[in-house]
Amino acid sequence: QVQLVESGGGLVQAGGSLRLSCTASERAFNSYVMGWFRQAPGKEREFVTAINWSGSITNYADSVKGRFTVSRDNAKNTVYLQMNSLNPEDTAVYSCAAGPSVAALIGGSGYWGQGTQVTVSS
């Protein structure tokens, strides 16, 4: 059982930046695809980004391309989400997930964290 704990959320003004972290409890962390998802009030959960086990392959939703950057440090069992040029539409609970593939994560499989709130004020 993999436990994931997110941190780094908060309140930021439009145009600002935040960096989220997600730390896994398990040493097998480096065998998982890691993803970030978000859910805004009244909306369905949305894929944000994913990164493969080595960090060599990343995927981004069109809405965050060029603004968000995902990275991972397998020595620290941690995946990061650097978010720049934030706007109010980015306001959501951001959750990280670990699984065997991006498709599995998008399908809701894998291990999930509790999420961290990101609020962007205009």
CSV table of N, CA and C in Angstrom, one decimal, residues 8-20 67-68 81-87 90 118-120:
chain,number,residue,atom,x,y,z
A,8,GLY,N,2.1,22.1,-0.1
A,8,GLY,CA,2.5,23.2,-0.9
A,8,GLY,C,1.4,24.1,-1.4
A,9,GLY,N,0.1,23.6,-1.2
A,9,GLY,CA,-1.0,24.4,-1.6
A,9,GLY,C,-1.1,25.7,-0.8
A,10,GLY,N,-2.0,26.5,-1.3
A,10,GLY,CA,-2.3,27.8,-0.5
A,10,GLY,C,-3.0,28.8,-1.4
A,11,LEU,N,-3.0,30.0,-0.9
A,11,LEU,CA,-3.6,31.1,-1.6
A,11,LEU,C,-2.6,32.0,-2.3
A,12,VAL,N,-2.8,32.3,-3.6
A,12,VAL,CA,-1.8,33.1,-4.3
A,12,VAL,C,-2.6,34.0,-5.3
A,13,GLN,N,-2.0,35.1,-5.6
A,13,GLN,CA,-2.7,36.1,-6.5
A,13,GLN,C,-2.5,35.6,-7.9
A,14,ALA,N,-3.3,36.0,-8.8
A,14,ALA,CA,-3.2,35.7,-10.2
A,14,ALA,C,-1.8,36.2,-10.7
A,15,GLY,N,-1.2,35.4,-11.5
A,15,GLY,CA,0.1,35.6,-12.0
A,15,GLY,C,1.2,35.1,-11.1
A,16,GLY,N,0.9,34.6,-10.0
A,16,GLY,CA,1.9,34.1,-9.0
A,16,GLY,C,2.2,32.6,-9.3
A,17,SER,N,3.0,32.1,-8.4
A,17,SER,CA,3.5,30.7,-8.5
A,17,SER,C,3.4,30.0,-7.2
A,18,LEU,N,3.3,28.7,-7.4
A,18,LEU,CA,3.3,27.7,-6.2
A,18,LEU,C,4.0,26.5,-6.7
A,19,ARG,N,4.6,25.8,-5.7
A,19,ARG,CA,5.2,24.5,-6.0
A,19,ARG,C,4.6,23.5,-5.1
A,20,LEU,N,3.9,22.5,-5.6
A,20,LEU,CA,3.4,21.4,-4.9
A,20,LEU,C,4.4,20.2,-4.8
A,67,ARG,N,3.0,26.5,-18.6
A,67,ARG,CA,2.9,27.2,-17.3
A,67,ARG,C,3.3,26.2,-16.1
A,68,PHE,N,3.0,25.0,-16.2
A,68,PHE,CA,3.2,24.0,-15.2
A,68,PHE,C,4.4,23.1,-15.6
A,81,LEU,N,5.2,19.7,-8.6
A,81,LEU,CA,4.5,20.4,-9.6
A,81,LEU,C,4.7,21.9,-9.4
A,82,GLN,N,5.5,22.4,-10.3
A,82,GLN,CA,5.8,23.8,-10.3
A,82,GLN,C,4.7,24.5,-11.2
A,83,MET,N,4.0,25.4,-10.5
A,83,MET,CA,2.9,26.1,-11.2
A,83,MET,C,3.2,27.6,-11.3
A,84,ASN,N,3.3,28.1,-12.5
A,84,ASN,CA,3.6,29.5,-12.8
A,84,ASN,C,2.4,30.1,-13.5
A,85,SER,N,2.4,31.5,-13.5
A,85,SER,CA,1.4,32.2,-14.2
A,85,SER,C,0.0,31.7,-13.9
A,86,LEU,N,-0.2,31.5,-12.6
A,86,LEU,CA,-1.5,31.0,-12.1
A,86,LEU,C,-2.7,32.0,-12.4
A,87,ASN,N,-3.8,31.4,-12.7
A,87,ASN,CA,-5.0,32.2,-12.9
A,87,ASN,C,-6.2,31.6,-12.1
A,90,ASP,N,-7.3,28.1,-12.3
A,90,ASP,CA,-6.5,27.0,-11.7
A,90,ASP,C,-6.9,26.6,-10.3
A,118,VAL,N,-5.5,24.7,-3.8
A,118,VAL,CA,-4.8,25.8,-4.4
A,118,VAL,C,-5.9,26.8,-4.8
A,119,THR,N,-5.8,28.0,-4.3
A,119,THR,CA,-6.7,29.1,-4.5
A,119,THR,C,-6.0,30.2,-5.2
A,120,VAL,N,-6.5,30.7,-6.3
A,120,VAL,CA,-5.9,31.8,-7.0
A,120,VAL,C,-6.9,32.9,-7.1
